[in-house]
Coordinates of C-alpha atoms in Angstrom, one line a residue:
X73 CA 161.2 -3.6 -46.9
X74 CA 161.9 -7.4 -46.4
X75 CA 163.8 -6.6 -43.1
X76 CA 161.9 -4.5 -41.5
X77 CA 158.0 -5.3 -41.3
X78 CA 154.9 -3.2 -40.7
X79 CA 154.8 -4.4 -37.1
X80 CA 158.6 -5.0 -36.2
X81 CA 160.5 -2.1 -34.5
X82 CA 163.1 -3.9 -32.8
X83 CA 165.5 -2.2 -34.4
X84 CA 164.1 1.2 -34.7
X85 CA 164.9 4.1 -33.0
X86 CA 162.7 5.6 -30.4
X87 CA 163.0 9.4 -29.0
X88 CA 161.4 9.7 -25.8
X89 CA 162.1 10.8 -22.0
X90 CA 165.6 11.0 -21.1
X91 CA 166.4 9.2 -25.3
X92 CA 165.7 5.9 -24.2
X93 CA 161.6 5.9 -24.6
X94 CA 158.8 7.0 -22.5
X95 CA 157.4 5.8 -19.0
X96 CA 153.8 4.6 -19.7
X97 CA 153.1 6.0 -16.3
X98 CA 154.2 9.7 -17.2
X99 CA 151.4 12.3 -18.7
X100 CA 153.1 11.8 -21.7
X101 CA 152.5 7.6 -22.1
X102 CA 149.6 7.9 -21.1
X103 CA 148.8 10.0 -24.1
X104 CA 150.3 7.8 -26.2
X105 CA 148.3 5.2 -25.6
X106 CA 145.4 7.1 -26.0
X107 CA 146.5 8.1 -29.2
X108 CA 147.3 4.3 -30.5
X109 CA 143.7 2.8 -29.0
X110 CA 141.8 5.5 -30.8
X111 CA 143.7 5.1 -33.9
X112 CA 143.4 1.6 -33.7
X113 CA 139.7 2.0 -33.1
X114 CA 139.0 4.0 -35.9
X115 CA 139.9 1.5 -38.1
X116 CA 138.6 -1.1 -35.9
X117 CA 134.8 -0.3 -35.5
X118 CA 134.6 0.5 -39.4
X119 CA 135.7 -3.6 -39.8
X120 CA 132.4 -4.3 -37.2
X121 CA 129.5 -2.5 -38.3
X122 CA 129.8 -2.1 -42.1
X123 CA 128.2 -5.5 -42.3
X124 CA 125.4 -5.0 -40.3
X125 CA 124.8 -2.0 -42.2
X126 CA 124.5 -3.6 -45.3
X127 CA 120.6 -4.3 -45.5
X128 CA 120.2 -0.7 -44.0
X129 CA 122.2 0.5 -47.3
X130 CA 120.6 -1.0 -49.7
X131 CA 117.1 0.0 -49.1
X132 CA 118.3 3.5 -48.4
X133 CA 120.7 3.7 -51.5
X134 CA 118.5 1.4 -53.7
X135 CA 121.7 -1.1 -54.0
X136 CA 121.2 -4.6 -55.7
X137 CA 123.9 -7.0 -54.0
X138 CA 126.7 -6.4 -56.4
X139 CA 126.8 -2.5 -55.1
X140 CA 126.8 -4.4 -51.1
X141 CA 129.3 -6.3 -52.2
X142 CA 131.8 -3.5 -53.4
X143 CA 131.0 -1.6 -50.7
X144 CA 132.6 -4.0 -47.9
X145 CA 135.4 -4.9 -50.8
X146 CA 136.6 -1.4 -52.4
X147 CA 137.6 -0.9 -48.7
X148 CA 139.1 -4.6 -48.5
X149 CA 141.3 -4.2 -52.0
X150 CA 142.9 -0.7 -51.0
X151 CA 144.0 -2.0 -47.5
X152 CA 145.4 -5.5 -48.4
X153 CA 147.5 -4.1 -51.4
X154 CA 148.6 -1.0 -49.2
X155 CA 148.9 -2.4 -45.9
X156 CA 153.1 -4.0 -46.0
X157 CA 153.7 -0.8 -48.0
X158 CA 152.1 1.7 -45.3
X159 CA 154.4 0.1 -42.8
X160 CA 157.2 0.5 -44.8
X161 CA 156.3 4.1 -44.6
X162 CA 155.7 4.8 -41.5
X163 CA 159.3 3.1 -40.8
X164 CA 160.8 5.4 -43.3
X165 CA 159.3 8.8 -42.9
X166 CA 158.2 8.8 -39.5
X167 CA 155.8 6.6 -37.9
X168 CA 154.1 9.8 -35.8
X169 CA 154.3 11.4 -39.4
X170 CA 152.5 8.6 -41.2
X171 CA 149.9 7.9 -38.6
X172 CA 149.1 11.8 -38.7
X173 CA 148.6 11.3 -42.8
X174 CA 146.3 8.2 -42.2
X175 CA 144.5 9.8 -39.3
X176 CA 143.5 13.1 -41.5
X177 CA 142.7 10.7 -45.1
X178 CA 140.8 8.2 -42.8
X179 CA 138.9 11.2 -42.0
X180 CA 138.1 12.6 -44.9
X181 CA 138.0 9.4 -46.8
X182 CA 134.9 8.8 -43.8
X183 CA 133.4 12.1 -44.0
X184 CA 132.9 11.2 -48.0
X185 CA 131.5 8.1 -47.6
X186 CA 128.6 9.7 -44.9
X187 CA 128.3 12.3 -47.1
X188 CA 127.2 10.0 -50.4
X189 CA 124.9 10.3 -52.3
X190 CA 124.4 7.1 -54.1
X191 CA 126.1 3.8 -54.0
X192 CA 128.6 4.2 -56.6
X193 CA 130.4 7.9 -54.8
X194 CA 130.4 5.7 -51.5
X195 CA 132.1 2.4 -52.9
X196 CA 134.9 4.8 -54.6
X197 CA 135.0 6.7 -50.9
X198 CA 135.3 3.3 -49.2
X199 CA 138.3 2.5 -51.2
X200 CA 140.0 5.8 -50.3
X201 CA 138.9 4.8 -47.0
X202 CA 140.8 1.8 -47.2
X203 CA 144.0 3.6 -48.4
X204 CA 144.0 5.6 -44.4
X205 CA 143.6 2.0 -43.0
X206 CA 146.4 1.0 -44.6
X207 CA 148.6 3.8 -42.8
X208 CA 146.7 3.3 -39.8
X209 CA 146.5 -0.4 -38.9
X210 CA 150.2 -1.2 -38.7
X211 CA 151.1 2.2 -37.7
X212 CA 148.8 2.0 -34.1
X213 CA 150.8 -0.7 -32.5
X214 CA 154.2 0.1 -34.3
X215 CA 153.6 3.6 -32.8
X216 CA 153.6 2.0 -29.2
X217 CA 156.2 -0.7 -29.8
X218 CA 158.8 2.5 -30.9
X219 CA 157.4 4.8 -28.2
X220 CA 158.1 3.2 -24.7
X221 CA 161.2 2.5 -22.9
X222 CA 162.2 -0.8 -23.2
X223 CA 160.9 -1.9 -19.1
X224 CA 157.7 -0.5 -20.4
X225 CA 157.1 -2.2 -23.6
X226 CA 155.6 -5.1 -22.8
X227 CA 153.0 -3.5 -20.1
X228 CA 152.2 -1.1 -23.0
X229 CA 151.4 -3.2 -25.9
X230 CA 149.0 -5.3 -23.1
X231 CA 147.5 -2.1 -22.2
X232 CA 147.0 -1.0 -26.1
X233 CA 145.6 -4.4 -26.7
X234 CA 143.1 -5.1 -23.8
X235 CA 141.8 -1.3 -24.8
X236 CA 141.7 -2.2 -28.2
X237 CA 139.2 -5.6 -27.6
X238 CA 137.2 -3.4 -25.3
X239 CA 136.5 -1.0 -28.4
X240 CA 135.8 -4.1 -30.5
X241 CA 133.3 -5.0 -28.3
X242 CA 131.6 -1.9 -28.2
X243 CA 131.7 -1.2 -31.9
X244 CA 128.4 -3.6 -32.4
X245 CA 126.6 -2.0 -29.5
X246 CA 127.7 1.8 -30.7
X247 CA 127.3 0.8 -34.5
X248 CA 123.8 -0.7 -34.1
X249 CA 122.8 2.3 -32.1
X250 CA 123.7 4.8 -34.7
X251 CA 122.2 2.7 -37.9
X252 CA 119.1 2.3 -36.0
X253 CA 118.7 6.1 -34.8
X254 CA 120.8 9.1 -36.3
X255 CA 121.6 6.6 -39.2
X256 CA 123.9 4.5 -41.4
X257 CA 125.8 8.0 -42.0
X258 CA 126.7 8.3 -38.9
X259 CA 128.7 4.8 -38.7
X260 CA 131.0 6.6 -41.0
X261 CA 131.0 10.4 -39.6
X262 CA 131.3 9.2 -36.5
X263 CA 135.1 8.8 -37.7
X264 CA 135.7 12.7 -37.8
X265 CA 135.4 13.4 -33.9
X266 CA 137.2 10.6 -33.3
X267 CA 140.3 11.8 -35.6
X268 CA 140.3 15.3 -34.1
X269 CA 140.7 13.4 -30.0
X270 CA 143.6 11.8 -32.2
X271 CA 145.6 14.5 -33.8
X272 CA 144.9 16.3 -30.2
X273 CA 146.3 13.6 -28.7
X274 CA 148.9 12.5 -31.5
X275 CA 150.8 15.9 -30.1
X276 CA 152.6 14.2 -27.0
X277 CA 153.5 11.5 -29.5
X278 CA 157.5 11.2 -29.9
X279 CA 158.2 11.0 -34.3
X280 CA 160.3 7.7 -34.2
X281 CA 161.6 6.3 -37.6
X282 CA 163.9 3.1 -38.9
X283 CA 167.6 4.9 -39.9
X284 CA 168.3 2.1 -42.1
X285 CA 165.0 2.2 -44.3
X286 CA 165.6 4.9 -46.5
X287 CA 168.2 2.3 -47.7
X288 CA 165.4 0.0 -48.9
X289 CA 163.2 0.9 -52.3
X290 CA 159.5 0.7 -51.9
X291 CA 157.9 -1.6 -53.8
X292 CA 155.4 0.4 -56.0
X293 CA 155.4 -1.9 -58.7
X294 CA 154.4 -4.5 -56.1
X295 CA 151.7 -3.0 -54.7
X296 CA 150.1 -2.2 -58.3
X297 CA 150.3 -5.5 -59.5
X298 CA 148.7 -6.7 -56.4
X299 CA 145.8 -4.2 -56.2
X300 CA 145.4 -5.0 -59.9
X301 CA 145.0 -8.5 -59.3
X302 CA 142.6 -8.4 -56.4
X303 CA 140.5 -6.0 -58.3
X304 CA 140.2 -8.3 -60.9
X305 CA 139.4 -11.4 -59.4
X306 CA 136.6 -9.5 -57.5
X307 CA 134.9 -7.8 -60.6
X308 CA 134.9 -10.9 -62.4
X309 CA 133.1 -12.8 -59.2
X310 CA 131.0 -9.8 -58.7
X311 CA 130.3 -9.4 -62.2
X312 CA 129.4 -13.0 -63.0
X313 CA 126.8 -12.9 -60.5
X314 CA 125.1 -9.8 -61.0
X315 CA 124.4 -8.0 -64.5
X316 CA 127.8 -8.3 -65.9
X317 CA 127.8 -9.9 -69.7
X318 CA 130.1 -13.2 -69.8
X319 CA 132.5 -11.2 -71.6
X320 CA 132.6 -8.4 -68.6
X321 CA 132.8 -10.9 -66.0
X322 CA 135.5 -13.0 -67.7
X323 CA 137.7 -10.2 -69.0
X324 CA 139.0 -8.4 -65.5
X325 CA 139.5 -12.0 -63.9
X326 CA 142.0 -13.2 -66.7
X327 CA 143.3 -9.7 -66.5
X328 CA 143.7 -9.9 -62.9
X329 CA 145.0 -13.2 -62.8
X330 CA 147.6 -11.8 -65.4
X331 CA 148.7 -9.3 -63.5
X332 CA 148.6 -12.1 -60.1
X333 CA 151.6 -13.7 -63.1
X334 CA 153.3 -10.9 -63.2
X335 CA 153.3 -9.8 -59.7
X336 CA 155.3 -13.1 -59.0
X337 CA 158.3 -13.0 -61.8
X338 CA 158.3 -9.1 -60.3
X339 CA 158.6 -10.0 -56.4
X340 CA 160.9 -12.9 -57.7
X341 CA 163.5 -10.6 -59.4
X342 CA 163.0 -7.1 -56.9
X343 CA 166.2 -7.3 -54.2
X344 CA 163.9 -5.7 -51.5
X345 CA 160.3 -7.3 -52.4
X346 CA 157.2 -6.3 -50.7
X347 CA 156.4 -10.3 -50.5
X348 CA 159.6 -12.0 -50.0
X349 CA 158.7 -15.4 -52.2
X350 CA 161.9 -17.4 -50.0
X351 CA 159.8 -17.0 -46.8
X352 CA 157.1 -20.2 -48.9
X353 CA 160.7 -22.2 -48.8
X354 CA 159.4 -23.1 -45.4
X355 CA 156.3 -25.8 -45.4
X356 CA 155.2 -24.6 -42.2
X357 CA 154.9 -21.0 -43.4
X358 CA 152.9 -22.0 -46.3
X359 CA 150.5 -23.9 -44.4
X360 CA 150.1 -21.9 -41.9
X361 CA 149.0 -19.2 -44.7
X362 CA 146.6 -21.9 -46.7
X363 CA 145.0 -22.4 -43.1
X364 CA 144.7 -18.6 -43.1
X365 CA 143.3 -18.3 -45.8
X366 CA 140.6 -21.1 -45.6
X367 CA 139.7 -19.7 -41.5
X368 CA 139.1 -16.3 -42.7
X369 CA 137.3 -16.5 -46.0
X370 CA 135.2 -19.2 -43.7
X371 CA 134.9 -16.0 -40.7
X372 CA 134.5 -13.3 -43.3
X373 CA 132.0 -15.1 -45.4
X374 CA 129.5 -16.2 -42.4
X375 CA 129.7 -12.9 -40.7
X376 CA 129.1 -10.9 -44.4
X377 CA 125.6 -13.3 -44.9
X378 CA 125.1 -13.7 -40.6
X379 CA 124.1 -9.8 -40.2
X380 CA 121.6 -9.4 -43.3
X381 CA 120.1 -12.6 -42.2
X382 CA 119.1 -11.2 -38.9
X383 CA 117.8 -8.6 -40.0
X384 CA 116.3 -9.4 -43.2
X385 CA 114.8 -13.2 -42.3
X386 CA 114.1 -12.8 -38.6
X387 CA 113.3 -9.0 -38.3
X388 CA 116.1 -7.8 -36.0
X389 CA 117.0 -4.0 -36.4
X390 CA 120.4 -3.4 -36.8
X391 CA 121.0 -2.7 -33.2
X392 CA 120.1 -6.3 -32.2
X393 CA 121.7 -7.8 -35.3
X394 CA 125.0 -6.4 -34.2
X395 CA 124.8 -7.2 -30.6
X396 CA 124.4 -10.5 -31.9
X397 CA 127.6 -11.3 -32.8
X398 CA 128.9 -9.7 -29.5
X399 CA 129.7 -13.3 -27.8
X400 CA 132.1 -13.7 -30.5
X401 CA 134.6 -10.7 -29.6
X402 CA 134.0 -11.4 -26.3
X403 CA 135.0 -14.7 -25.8
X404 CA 138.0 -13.9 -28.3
X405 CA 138.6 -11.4 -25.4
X406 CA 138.4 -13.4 -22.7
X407 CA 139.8 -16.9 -24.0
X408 CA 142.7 -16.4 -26.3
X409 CA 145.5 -16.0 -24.2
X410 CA 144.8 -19.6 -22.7
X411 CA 144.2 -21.1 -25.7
X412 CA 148.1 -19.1 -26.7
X413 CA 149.3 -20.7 -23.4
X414 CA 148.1 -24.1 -24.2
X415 CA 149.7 -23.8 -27.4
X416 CA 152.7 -23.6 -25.8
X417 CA 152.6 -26.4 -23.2
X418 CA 150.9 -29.1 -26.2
X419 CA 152.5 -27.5 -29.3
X420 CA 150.2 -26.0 -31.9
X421 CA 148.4 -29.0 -33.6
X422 CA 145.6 -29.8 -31.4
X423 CA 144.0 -26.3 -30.8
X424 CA 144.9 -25.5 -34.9
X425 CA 142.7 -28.7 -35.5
X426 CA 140.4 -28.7 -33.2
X427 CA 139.5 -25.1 -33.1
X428 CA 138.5 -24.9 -36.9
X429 CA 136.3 -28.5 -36.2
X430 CA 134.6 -26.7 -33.5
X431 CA 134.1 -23.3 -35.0
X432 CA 132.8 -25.6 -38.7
X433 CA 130.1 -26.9 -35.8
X434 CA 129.1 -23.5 -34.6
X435 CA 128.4 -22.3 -38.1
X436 CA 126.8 -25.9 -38.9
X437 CA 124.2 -25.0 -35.5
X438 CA 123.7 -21.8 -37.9
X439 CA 121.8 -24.1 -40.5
X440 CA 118.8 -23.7 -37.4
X441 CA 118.6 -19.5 -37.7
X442 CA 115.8 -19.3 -40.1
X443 CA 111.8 -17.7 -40.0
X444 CA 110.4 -17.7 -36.5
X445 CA 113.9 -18.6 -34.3
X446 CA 114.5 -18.2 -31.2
X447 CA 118.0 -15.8 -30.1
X448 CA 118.2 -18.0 -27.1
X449 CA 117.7 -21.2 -28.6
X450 CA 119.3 -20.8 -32.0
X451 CA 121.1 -18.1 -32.2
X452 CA 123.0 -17.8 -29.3
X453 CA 124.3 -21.4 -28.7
X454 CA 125.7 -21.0 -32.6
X455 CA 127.2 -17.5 -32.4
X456 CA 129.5 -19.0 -28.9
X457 CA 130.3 -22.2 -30.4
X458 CA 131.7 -20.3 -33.5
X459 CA 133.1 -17.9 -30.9
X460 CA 134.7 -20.5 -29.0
X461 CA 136.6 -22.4 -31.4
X462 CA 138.0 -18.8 -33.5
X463 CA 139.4 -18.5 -29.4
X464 CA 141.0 -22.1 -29.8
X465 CA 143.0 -21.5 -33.5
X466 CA 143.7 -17.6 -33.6
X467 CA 146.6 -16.7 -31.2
X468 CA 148.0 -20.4 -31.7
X469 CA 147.3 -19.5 -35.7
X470 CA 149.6 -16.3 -35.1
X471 CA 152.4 -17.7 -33.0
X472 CA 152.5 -20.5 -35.5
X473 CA 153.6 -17.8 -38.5
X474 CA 156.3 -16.8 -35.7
X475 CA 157.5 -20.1 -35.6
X476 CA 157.9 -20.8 -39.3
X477 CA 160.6 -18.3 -40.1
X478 CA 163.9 -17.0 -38.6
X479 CA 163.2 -14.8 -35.9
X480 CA 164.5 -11.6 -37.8
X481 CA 162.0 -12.1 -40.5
X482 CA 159.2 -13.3 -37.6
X483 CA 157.6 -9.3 -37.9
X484 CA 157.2 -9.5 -41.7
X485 CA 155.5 -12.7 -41.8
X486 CA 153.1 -12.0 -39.6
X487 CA 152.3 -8.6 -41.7
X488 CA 151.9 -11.4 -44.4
X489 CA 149.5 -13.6 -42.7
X490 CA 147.4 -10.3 -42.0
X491 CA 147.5 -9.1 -45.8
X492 CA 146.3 -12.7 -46.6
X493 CA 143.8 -13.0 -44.2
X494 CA 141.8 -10.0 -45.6
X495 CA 142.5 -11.1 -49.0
X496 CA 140.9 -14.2 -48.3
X497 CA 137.8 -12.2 -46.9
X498 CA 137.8 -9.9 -49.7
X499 CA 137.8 -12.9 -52.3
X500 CA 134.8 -14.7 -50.5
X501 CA 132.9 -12.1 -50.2
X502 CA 132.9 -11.1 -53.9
X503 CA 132.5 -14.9 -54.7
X504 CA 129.8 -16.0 -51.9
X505 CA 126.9 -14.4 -53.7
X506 CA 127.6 -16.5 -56.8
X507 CA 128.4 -19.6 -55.0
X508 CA 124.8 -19.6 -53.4
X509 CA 122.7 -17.8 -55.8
X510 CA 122.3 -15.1 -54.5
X511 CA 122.1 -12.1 -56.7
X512 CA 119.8 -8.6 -57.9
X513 CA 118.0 -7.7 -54.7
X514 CA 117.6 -11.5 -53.5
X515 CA 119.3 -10.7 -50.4
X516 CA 115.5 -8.7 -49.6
X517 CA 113.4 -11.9 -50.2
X518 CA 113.4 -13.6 -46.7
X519 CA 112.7 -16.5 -48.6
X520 CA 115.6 -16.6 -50.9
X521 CA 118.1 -15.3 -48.3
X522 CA 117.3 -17.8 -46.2
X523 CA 118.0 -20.3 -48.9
X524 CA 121.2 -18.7 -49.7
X525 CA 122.4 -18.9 -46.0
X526 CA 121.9 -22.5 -45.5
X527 CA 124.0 -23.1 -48.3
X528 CA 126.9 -20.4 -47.1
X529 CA 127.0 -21.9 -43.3
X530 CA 127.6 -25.1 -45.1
X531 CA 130.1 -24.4 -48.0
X532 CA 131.8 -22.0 -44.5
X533 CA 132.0 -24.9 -42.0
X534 CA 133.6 -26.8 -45.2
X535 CA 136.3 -24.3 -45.3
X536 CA 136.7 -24.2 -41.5
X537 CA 137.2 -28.2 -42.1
X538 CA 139.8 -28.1 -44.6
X539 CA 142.0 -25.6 -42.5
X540 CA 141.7 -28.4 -39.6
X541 CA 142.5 -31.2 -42.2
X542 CA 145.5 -28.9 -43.2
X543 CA 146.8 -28.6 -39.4
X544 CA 146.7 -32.5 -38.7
X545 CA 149.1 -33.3 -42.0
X546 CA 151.6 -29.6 -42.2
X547 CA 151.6 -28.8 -38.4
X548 CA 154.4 -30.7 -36.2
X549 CA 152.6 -32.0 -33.0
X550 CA 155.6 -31.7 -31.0
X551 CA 155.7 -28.9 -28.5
X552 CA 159.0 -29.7 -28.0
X553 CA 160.2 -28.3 -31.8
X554 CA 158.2 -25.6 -30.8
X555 CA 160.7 -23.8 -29.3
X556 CA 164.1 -21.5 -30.7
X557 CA 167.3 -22.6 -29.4
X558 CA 166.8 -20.2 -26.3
X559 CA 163.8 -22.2 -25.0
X560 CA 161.7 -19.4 -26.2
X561 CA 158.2 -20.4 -27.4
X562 CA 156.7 -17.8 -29.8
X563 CA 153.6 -16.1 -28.4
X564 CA 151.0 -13.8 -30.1
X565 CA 150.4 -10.8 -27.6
X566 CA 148.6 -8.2 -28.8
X567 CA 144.6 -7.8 -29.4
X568 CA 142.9 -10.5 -31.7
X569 CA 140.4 -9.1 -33.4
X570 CA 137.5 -10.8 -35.3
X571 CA 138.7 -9.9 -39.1
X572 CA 142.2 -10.7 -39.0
X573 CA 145.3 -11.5 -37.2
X574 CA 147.4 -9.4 -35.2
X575 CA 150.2 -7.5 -36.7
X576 CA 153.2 -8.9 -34.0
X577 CA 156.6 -8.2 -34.3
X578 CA 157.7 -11.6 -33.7
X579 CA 159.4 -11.3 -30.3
X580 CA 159.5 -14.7 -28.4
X581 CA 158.8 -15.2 -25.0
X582 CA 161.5 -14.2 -22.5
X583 CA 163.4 -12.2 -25.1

């Protein structure tokens, strides 16, 4: 599993037209691609519009904040343990294989959680949920990358990934729309129709599959250990800051942490590790992860508490509490390749330094979103200065994970620096609640929410301000290092979407 990533196919082995791929102008590519975008956005709206569900939720399903909480992490824990293993299957068994498996349990893992009946079945369906993400996310764009002739690749995966931001910015607009009228249901049944254009379309699809990974063990003791720890650490935050006795809430957190113990000596000792521990021999790797995980508990924490106070402090429905946010995706749309390009030209420091400082301000402007303000005046100018700097750091973020390991391994650290990104959301959004107080049904008190917000856009910009601190001392300012021995900078090239970083494959520019 070490060699061959979630999201690298270099070396697999694609059938298609005439055995070397297929044209992405034929019938056939373009059915490909259709099948990859909706996959992706499957997976893709579900990361958009659980949030602003939330408030929506908990009046309908009588949920105190823990029950919110598990509801956005049972799906969070189940995809970061899975998601390097769900590549590694889809590499072994057949990538068109595997995406069919995650396409059907997505499904039906969605049709459960529409169907619930209280909050406990639909926490326990969101972490089956999660398990289909975990076959789907890397599978979408490995699917592509294994698919096209070689000519064709690169025109693909830009096709795959303007698409895909195109469905991210729909997802508020469609999500809102179904919370406020058919309802919250519907944000998750809404999946089934959507599976059924896919396995339609998944039937032009050519099966494509790594020869040399059935060599390679998974690691299932790896991904146990891992989900155990995660869970832990989250019911012991969770716990500690809703009804949980001391003893409940301490107990799974040293268990977890135990397990965290274990999970090293085990990835230490396994010849074919799900987390290679050499690729943290590199500084730059390692910082570039700390920054990671500091921008996206920051990101995941703000847009957890932005949504419910919208809606529950100022009013909005959920329709115009998730349209609010839609400045962010699009300026992530619209903005990162230049800020990738200038990372390139000045090296990686200055946008991975000032991009945190600048999104740290648009969350500080957030302090001003309280009773009685003004979308125009408050919100707005917030949302796009947070919007603006996550353009600055994220594809410079990405290609700086390229740069920090040998270009064979480039494909597997980036599937790293995804898994840790949504650790780092899942871990701050079990632990935000405690942090600022916020616990029971609170989070329906205008009053106390509001309290509770001003202190998460504070401790959130703090985070955003210790990932640029982090940049200035680990990252080399030299865009001259900044390239391989072929003069190739490394770029980040597919969609950038607001709740992690892209899965690349680590190709370099003009390879």
């Amino acid at each position: 599993m070490a060699s061959d990533p979630p999201s690298a196919s270099a070396a697999s082995s694609g059938e298609g037209e005439g055995g070397g791929g297929v044209a992405l102008a034929s019938a056939r590519g373009r059915w490909v691609l259709a099948c990859a975008v909706l996959a992706s956005g499957m997976a893709m709206l579900d990361g958009t519009v659980v949030n602003v569900a939330l408030p929506t939720l908990g009046r309908d399903l009588d949920a105190s904040i823990s029950a919110l909480q598990w509801v956005v992490n049972a799906y969070m824990l189940t995809l970061s343990a899975l998601l390097l293993l769900g590549g590694a299957l889809g590499d072994r068994v057949g990538r068109r294989r595997t995406l069919i498996v995650g396409v059907v349990w997505f499904a039906l893992a969605s049709a459960l959680c529409g169907l619930a009946p209280n909050a406990g079945t639909l926490i326990a369906a969101r972490a089956l949920q999660g398990v289909g993400g975990a076959l789907l996310t890397p599978g979408s764009l490995a699917l592509v990358r294994s698919s096209y002739r070689p000519d064709d690749q690169a025109r693909a995966v830009g096709a795959w990934s303007g698409l895909g931001g195109v469905a991210g910015a729909i997802g508020p607009f469609l999500g809102g729309w179904l919370i406020d009228g058919p309802g919250w249901r519907w944000i998750f049944l809404i999946n089934v129709p959507l599976a059924a254009l896919v396995l339609f379309a998944v039937r032009h699809v050519p099966e494509s599959r790594d020869e040399g990974a059935s060599a390679r063990p998974f690691d299932v003791p790896g991904a146990c250990l891992a989900a155990l720890f995660l869970a832990g650490v989250s019911f012991s935050l969770i716990g500690a800051s809703g009804d949980s006795s001391s003893a409940g809430a301490v107990l799974p957190g040293v268990l977890g942490l135990a397990a965290g113990v274990v999970f090293v000596v085990v990835e230490h000792r396994r010849r074919d590790p799900m987390l290679p521990l050499d690729l943290f021999r590199s500084r730059l790797f390692t910082a570039a992860n700390v920054m990671t995980l500091c921008l996206y508990a920051a990101i995941g924490g703000i847009l957890f508490m932005l949504p419910v106070q919208l809606q529950t402090t100022l009013g909005y429905d959920a329709l115009q509490a998730g349209t609010a946010t839609l400045p962010i995706t699009v300026l992530m749309l619209l903005l990162s390749a230049y800020s990738g390009d200038l990372a390139r030209r000045l090296g990686p420091r200055l946008p991975l330094v000032v991009g945190p400082l600048v999104a740290a301000a648009g969350v500080l402007l957030m302090l001003r979103i309280g009773p009685g303000a003004s979308y125009v005046t408050e919100v707005l100018p917030a949302v796009v200065v947070l919007g603006l700097g996550m353009s600055l750091f994220v594809a410079p973020l990405t290609a700086t994970v390229l740069a920090s390991v040998d270009a064979s391994h480039a494909g597997l650290a980036s599937g790293v620096n995804n898994t840790a990104a949504r650790i780092a959301q899942l871990l701050v959004v079990a632990g935000l609640p405690l942090a600022v107080g916020l616990s029971g049904t609170a989070y329906a008190d205008p009053d106390a929410l509001d309290t509770a917000f001003g202190k998460a856009a504070v401790g959130c910009a703090g985070l955003f301000v210790l990932a640029a601190a982090a940049a200035a001392v680990f990252v080399r300012p030299s865009p001259a290092t900044w390239h391989d021995e072929r003069g190739n900078a490394p770029q980040c090239k597919t969609c950038l979407g607001v709740n992690a970083p892209p899965l690349e494959p680590g190709a370099r520019g003009g390879e």
